[in-house]
């Protein structure tokens, strides 16, 4: 009798053990760990209904030479359900080390992966061959990652991003148009002709509906230069207190002047016209003027410590992406270093750079106009980066470009569109994501990308 009972226990135990193995195999963590080259760490979730995984995916530095050097690319996954849509989000920079929901994620109720752009730490190969920091290499990073994750997430995929993240989404789709089922692209510049930047000058002469606001912002920037010794004294004091250094920009004076050249751009990029009321008067104290320069431009950004993490961006701007060059007529003849307003200034001099004269951007622009499909571009009406934007052409299919009136450089613009445009944009996205109309309504997300307000002005 004892033997029979023991045998029965052994049989039931085997069944239970097999069930446990099956459960583990079905668990998302186990499935992720089964992907070759993937390292998985689960973190405590801060968003209801999601599990949070920090992933590290092994990528070749040069996808044309996969047997060469490799690096670990950081990916943060917010898992809801394998059968739900997946939203691939990229800031185009570092990935935020916190949970947040992008606007498309909130709308479709999907999973979300945040992909760190190559060469941003810690997703940087050592030693770094900067020649491999290109839009094609980065697009191929995403292509390989999507191929690996689609074995688990077999529903529709949507890519999204704002600013350089939006640019990244377009570039990825240009090279791998079948990887995702639609792309929502926020406030992405499109610098086809880097030598022709008059649209920026026109923007600063016409932005908003309040001429007094435009004039006041320009006057403040000029006043900073008039009070250069006093403002610079305060900047140097902050640098000494915080241990800031200036090897990249060479001197505090050059750093100060670059912050002034960015002031007007940065105000309209990150502020609303209504914020003009909070700006100090032109005859305010030196302390108040320094405070507004710091608040808008961010003085620490122009130090070695502030610039270091953005070197990969400035490298790409100076080799493929291009950069804005407004005419600083309102600041002349007070400028000493106007020629320094370019990416080469922001990259250490031991890193070689050579601009491709717009070849890469012309190629992407042609593809969008001739072959682009399921692209939703959204711009802020008062955002300077929208001065040179993506355009649709005769070959563009199932795509649209919208502008949110009065808005700035934001990654949350669908909700700010006029009602008819918001409804159309929402319907298109839901259709691309395979979500039935009416199944979800767009609500205010519980979290936002914390890096959105840390993007470099240039």
XYZ file of C-alpha atoms in Angstrom:
458
model
C 0.000 0.000 0.000
C 2.843 2.352 0.872
C 4.507 1.610 -2.459
C 1.286 2.362 -4.314
C 0.890 5.681 -2.509
C 4.479 6.573 -3.194
C 4.069 5.711 -6.846
C 0.972 7.856 -7.051
C 2.803 10.789 -5.462
C 5.663 10.379 -7.852
C 3.316 10.470 -10.845
C 1.487 13.588 -9.652
C 4.801 15.210 -8.798
C 6.084 14.598 -12.298
C 2.957 16.163 -13.764
C 3.318 19.187 -11.497
C 6.981 19.539 -12.379
C 6.220 19.359 -16.086
C 3.485 21.978 -15.653
C 5.965 24.240 -13.890
C 8.440 23.831 -16.746
C 5.706 24.614 -19.281
C 4.646 27.694 -17.300
C 8.219 28.909 -17.201
C 8.590 28.343 -20.930
C 5.404 30.323 -21.559
C 6.540 33.155 -19.303
C 7.706 36.222 -21.179
C 10.967 36.360 -19.214
C 11.869 32.839 -20.300
C 10.995 33.601 -23.911
C 13.166 36.700 -23.878
C 16.081 34.821 -22.358
C 15.798 32.222 -25.118
C 16.670 34.824 -27.771
C 20.342 34.418 -28.769
C 22.424 37.391 -27.654
C 19.750 38.701 -25.266
C 20.376 39.361 -21.571
C 17.285 39.922 -19.430
C 16.762 41.566 -16.047
C 13.289 42.171 -14.638
C 12.766 45.357 -12.635
C 9.936 46.476 -10.396
C 7.169 47.940 -12.543
C 5.854 51.414 -11.801
C 3.035 51.272 -14.370
C -0.080 49.198 -13.625
C -0.641 46.320 -16.020
C 2.970 46.172 -17.242
C 6.049 44.133 -16.464
C 9.366 45.937 -16.888
C 12.475 44.338 -18.371
C 15.909 45.785 -18.957
C 17.350 44.036 -21.977
C 20.831 44.014 -23.422
C 21.048 42.823 -27.016
C 24.323 41.956 -28.708
C 24.792 43.945 -31.930
C 27.623 44.081 -34.483
C 29.387 47.439 -34.629
C 29.431 47.094 -38.414
C 26.468 45.142 -39.787
C 28.395 44.637 -43.013
C 31.077 42.797 -41.021
C 29.112 40.764 -38.444
C 32.170 38.692 -37.556
C 33.949 41.778 -36.272
C 33.485 43.845 -33.118
C 30.203 43.682 -31.179
C 28.558 45.851 -28.525
C 25.659 45.572 -26.090
C 22.624 47.707 -26.989
C 20.294 48.648 -24.149
C 16.559 48.123 -24.651
C 13.861 48.732 -22.044
C 10.696 46.667 -22.492
C 7.301 47.405 -20.990
C 5.396 44.145 -21.458
C 1.620 44.031 -21.350
C 0.617 41.051 -23.467
C 2.318 39.218 -26.327
C -0.845 39.460 -28.421
C -1.060 43.265 -28.055
C 0.531 45.707 -30.535
C 4.151 46.659 -29.978
C 5.295 50.277 -30.057
C 8.989 50.771 -30.777
C 10.032 54.073 -29.238
C 13.386 55.764 -29.675
C 14.513 59.108 -28.371
C 17.429 58.998 -30.805
C 19.650 59.409 -27.750
C 19.906 57.509 -24.470
C 16.877 55.533 -23.387
C 15.189 56.776 -20.202
C 15.817 54.646 -17.135
C 12.215 54.966 -16.056
C 8.862 53.647 -17.225
C 6.758 55.951 -19.398
C 4.155 55.685 -22.123
C 4.512 57.406 -25.456
C 1.376 58.891 -26.985
C 0.951 56.030 -29.523
C 1.424 53.459 -26.736
C -1.312 55.109 -24.705
C -3.609 55.214 -27.723
C -3.258 51.601 -28.864
C -2.881 50.135 -25.375
C 0.188 48.209 -26.426
C 3.564 47.012 -25.302
C 6.523 49.374 -25.651
C 10.239 48.968 -26.186
C 12.589 51.928 -25.770
C 15.685 51.442 -27.886
C 18.880 53.264 -27.020
C 20.644 54.733 -30.039
C 24.062 53.281 -30.780
C 27.106 55.126 -29.407
C 25.122 56.654 -26.542
C 26.418 55.201 -23.306
C 26.195 52.479 -22.246
C 25.322 51.320 -25.796
C 28.744 52.290 -27.117
C 31.442 49.960 -28.411
C 34.890 50.296 -26.892
C 37.003 51.343 -28.606
C 34.557 53.461 -30.588
C 34.954 53.561 -34.356
C 32.948 56.735 -34.978
C 32.646 55.996 -38.684
C 30.016 53.399 -37.748
C 27.755 55.986 -36.073
C 25.529 56.242 -39.156
C 21.800 56.218 -39.838
C 22.031 52.941 -41.777
C 23.908 51.136 -39.016
C 21.376 52.369 -36.428
C 18.451 51.341 -38.636
C 19.965 47.904 -38.967
C 20.297 47.687 -35.168
C 16.523 48.103 -34.968
C 15.948 45.701 -37.860
C 17.834 42.893 -36.082
C 16.112 43.613 -32.774
C 12.656 43.616 -34.352
C 13.402 40.340 -36.123
C 14.323 38.745 -32.805
C 11.331 40.083 -30.864
C 8.751 39.328 -33.542
C 9.096 35.671 -32.655
C 7.302 36.638 -29.434
C 5.331 39.752 -30.367
C 3.473 38.726 -33.521
C 0.824 41.456 -33.557
C 1.202 44.794 -35.354
C 4.231 47.018 -34.796
C 4.295 50.832 -34.665
C 7.470 52.921 -34.517
C 7.566 56.370 -32.967
C 9.846 59.047 -31.614
C 10.183 62.797 -31.258
C 12.884 65.094 -32.628
C 15.930 62.944 -33.411
C 13.843 59.976 -32.324
C 11.324 60.847 -35.020
C 14.116 61.166 -37.548
C 15.369 57.748 -36.438
C 11.923 56.238 -37.056
C 11.881 57.628 -40.609
C 15.411 56.451 -41.394
C 14.650 52.958 -40.114
C 11.550 52.762 -42.273
C 13.415 54.032 -45.306
C 15.884 51.124 -45.126
C 13.479 48.483 -43.754
C 9.956 49.541 -44.796
C 8.352 46.210 -43.891
C 9.597 46.005 -40.310
C 6.732 48.064 -38.842
C 3.093 48.598 -39.813
C 3.089 52.367 -39.294
C 5.157 55.225 -37.905
C 4.150 58.240 -35.813
C 6.861 60.872 -36.227
C 6.909 63.927 -33.974
C 8.701 67.252 -34.638
C 11.345 65.722 -36.917
C 13.492 68.150 -38.952
C 14.445 67.244 -42.506
C 17.564 69.151 -43.559
C 17.764 68.354 -47.266
C 19.894 71.392 -48.160
C 22.204 72.200 -45.278
C 23.442 75.390 -46.945
C 19.940 76.886 -47.266
C 18.534 77.747 -43.844
C 16.531 80.895 -44.573
C 13.371 79.147 -43.340
C 14.712 79.435 -39.797
C 15.157 83.192 -40.175
C 11.622 83.521 -41.528
C 10.354 81.452 -38.605
C 11.922 83.715 -35.975
C 10.481 86.775 -37.709
C 6.944 85.375 -37.802
C 6.570 82.822 -34.984
C 3.483 83.121 -32.821
C 0.792 85.771 -32.800
C 2.436 88.270 -30.445
C 5.077 90.503 -32.085
C 6.003 91.928 -28.675
C 6.960 88.467 -27.461
C 9.197 87.878 -30.480
C 10.851 91.240 -30.002
C 11.371 90.732 -26.282
C 13.086 87.362 -26.665
C 15.471 88.832 -29.236
C 16.160 91.852 -27.026
C 17.022 89.666 -24.040
C 19.542 87.688 -26.082
C 21.198 90.913 -27.192
C 21.237 92.222 -23.614
C 23.148 89.139 -22.431
C 25.955 90.044 -24.825
C 25.903 93.683 -23.744
C 26.417 92.530 -20.176
C 28.962 89.870 -21.101
C 31.383 90.569 -18.192
C 28.662 90.398 -15.533
C 26.927 87.308 -16.949
C 30.244 85.587 -17.603
C 31.355 86.224 -14.012
C 28.286 84.376 -12.742
C 28.815 81.544 -15.214
C 32.429 81.096 -14.123
C 31.369 81.091 -10.484
C 28.863 78.307 -11.168
C 31.523 76.400 -13.075
C 33.977 76.626 -10.191
C 31.318 75.565 -7.695
C 30.196 72.561 -9.761
C 33.538 71.485 -11.185
C 32.572 72.251 -14.777
C 35.325 72.289 -17.415
C 35.515 73.616 -20.990
C 37.919 71.472 -22.987
C 35.399 70.891 -25.802
C 34.279 74.518 -26.228
C 37.752 75.715 -25.139
C 36.767 78.711 -22.989
C 33.880 79.819 -20.746
C 33.437 82.828 -23.033
C 32.823 80.639 -26.096
C 30.467 78.465 -24.067
C 28.584 81.548 -22.842
C 28.201 82.943 -26.342
C 26.941 79.646 -27.723
C 24.306 79.587 -24.993
C 23.218 83.088 -26.056
C 22.980 82.068 -29.722
C 20.749 79.204 -28.584
C 18.512 81.344 -26.354
C 15.875 82.378 -28.908
C 15.856 78.918 -30.490
C 15.571 77.190 -27.116
C 12.787 79.482 -25.892
C 10.486 78.618 -28.783
C 11.586 74.979 -28.780
C 10.624 74.311 -25.168
C 8.296 77.158 -24.160
C 4.901 78.452 -25.215
C 4.123 81.984 -26.273
C 2.263 82.445 -22.976
C 5.592 81.938 -21.157
C 6.760 85.322 -22.444
C 4.942 86.931 -19.530
C 7.350 85.245 -17.099
C 10.509 86.530 -18.795
C 12.397 89.352 -17.042
C 12.505 92.876 -18.405
C 15.506 93.874 -20.505
C 16.582 96.276 -17.737
C 16.353 93.603 -15.042
C 19.288 92.894 -12.733
C 22.344 90.917 -13.821
C 21.240 88.095 -11.537
C 17.784 87.914 -13.120
C 19.227 87.933 -16.626
C 21.640 85.160 -15.776
C 18.793 83.133 -14.279
C 16.681 83.324 -17.434
C 19.655 82.453 -19.655
C 20.326 79.455 -17.433
C 16.647 78.463 -17.302
C 16.142 78.597 -21.078
C 19.512 77.571 -22.526
C 20.881 75.602 -19.562
C 24.403 76.809 -18.808
C 25.671 73.427 -17.632
C 24.919 72.001 -21.072
C 27.809 73.984 -22.606
C 30.398 72.378 -20.329
C 32.345 69.184 -20.949
C 30.129 67.439 -18.432
C 26.950 68.513 -20.237
C 28.130 67.895 -23.787
C 29.759 64.519 -23.251
C 26.623 62.406 -23.563
C 25.520 64.200 -26.752
C 28.737 63.777 -28.738
C 27.185 60.935 -30.833
C 24.392 63.298 -31.910
C 26.712 66.143 -32.856
C 28.908 63.696 -34.741
C 25.935 62.577 -36.822
C 24.733 66.144 -37.331
C 28.146 67.055 -38.706
C 28.453 63.997 -40.952
C 24.937 63.159 -42.223
C 22.002 64.954 -40.567
C 22.942 68.575 -41.159
C 22.269 71.442 -38.757
C 20.454 74.799 -38.595
C 22.400 77.996 -39.212
C 20.172 80.977 -38.455
C 21.423 84.471 -39.223
C 22.053 86.245 -35.915
C 21.421 89.738 -37.246
C 19.940 90.969 -33.967
C 23.099 89.889 -32.099
C 25.697 91.486 -34.363
C 28.250 93.033 -33.952
C 28.346 91.774 -30.356
C 29.201 88.191 -31.339
C 32.797 86.993 -31.226
C 32.373 83.312 -32.133
C 29.471 83.119 -34.577
C 31.395 80.647 -36.739
C 31.508 78.227 -33.815
C 27.763 77.575 -34.113
C 28.170 74.201 -35.832
C 28.502 70.524 -34.795
C 32.275 70.398 -35.295
C 32.610 72.718 -32.293
C 30.797 70.235 -30.038
C 32.828 67.142 -30.901
C 36.317 66.572 -29.428
C 38.957 67.478 -31.979
C 40.534 64.022 -31.921
C 37.359 62.592 -33.499
C 37.551 63.106 -37.304
C 34.396 64.319 -39.065
C 33.454 64.825 -42.696
C 30.045 66.056 -43.845
C 28.481 64.107 -46.738
C 27.038 67.351 -48.218
C 23.458 66.184 -47.696
C 23.652 62.912 -49.635
C 21.980 60.832 -46.901
C 19.211 63.349 -46.231
C 18.380 63.797 -49.924
C 18.051 60.044 -50.255
C 15.639 59.827 -47.302
C 13.635 62.813 -48.526
C 13.197 61.279 -51.976
C 12.098 57.988 -50.459
C 9.446 59.664 -48.293
C 8.043 61.581 -51.267
C 8.282 58.711 -53.785
C 7.732 55.564 -51.731
C 6.874 56.409 -48.122
C 3.762 54.775 -46.675
C 1.912 54.801 -43.345
C 3.858 57.795 -42.080
C 2.162 60.224 -39.708
C 4.159 63.430 -39.225
C 3.092 65.827 -36.459
C 4.708 69.240 -35.856
C 4.263 72.035 -33.348
C 3.215 75.306 -34.951
C 5.665 77.339 -32.841
C 8.567 74.872 -32.940
C 11.654 76.130 -34.811
C 12.578 72.569 -35.796
C 9.479 72.495 -37.977
C 11.007 75.147 -40.235
C 12.531 72.378 -42.353
C 10.140 69.459 -42.194
C 9.301 66.276 -44.052
C 7.031 66.635 -47.063
C 4.829 64.108 -48.807
C 4.949 63.580 -52.566
C 3.017 61.906 -55.346
C 4.399 58.533 -54.326
C 3.542 58.861 -50.618
C 0.730 56.511 -49.608
C -1.572 56.382 -46.601
C 0.398 59.197 -44.943
C -0.261 62.673 -43.554
C 1.434 65.763 -42.119
C -0.274 67.713 -39.318
C 0.578 70.852 -37.370
C -0.639 71.495 -33.818
C -1.321 75.253 -33.593
C 0.773 77.160 -31.071
C 2.581 74.076 -29.799
C 6.309 73.601 -29.290
C 8.823 70.745 -29.631
C 6.649 68.058 -28.065
C 6.109 64.328 -28.441
C 2.453 64.632 -27.408
C 0.768 66.460 -30.258
C -2.051 64.248 -31.515
C -4.197 65.390 -28.601
C -3.390 69.024 -29.492
C -4.623 68.811 -33.083
C -7.954 70.294 -34.178
C -10.747 67.799 -33.530
C -11.186 66.616 -37.115
C -7.450 66.089 -37.588
C -7.108 64.389 -34.218
C -9.897 61.974 -35.148
C -8.309 61.187 -38.524
C -4.806 60.726 -37.083
C -6.141 58.527 -34.299
C -8.191 56.398 -36.703
C -5.187 55.876 -38.983
C -2.959 54.811 -36.115
C -5.540 52.404 -34.713
C -5.995 50.882 -38.160
C -2.264 50.414 -38.620
C -2.003 48.849 -35.169
C -4.906 46.487 -35.791
C -6.974 47.994 -32.984
C -10.691 48.269 -33.606
C -12.054 51.841 -33.719
C -13.799 52.683 -30.483
C -11.951 49.954 -28.612
C -9.777 52.554 -26.947
C -9.893 56.282 -26.355
C -6.769 58.381 -25.932
C -6.305 59.403 -22.326
C -3.549 61.340 -20.632
C -0.638 58.898 -20.235
C 0.467 58.167 -16.708
C 4.090 58.925 -17.513
C 6.160 60.753 -20.113
C 9.649 60.521 -21.560
C 11.861 62.377 -19.039
C 14.497 63.016 -21.694
C 12.142 65.104 -23.837
C 13.224 68.324 -22.103
C 16.936 67.492 -22.245
C 17.521 67.507 -25.988
C 20.319 69.722 -27.292
C 19.152 73.006 -28.846
C 21.449 72.906 -31.898
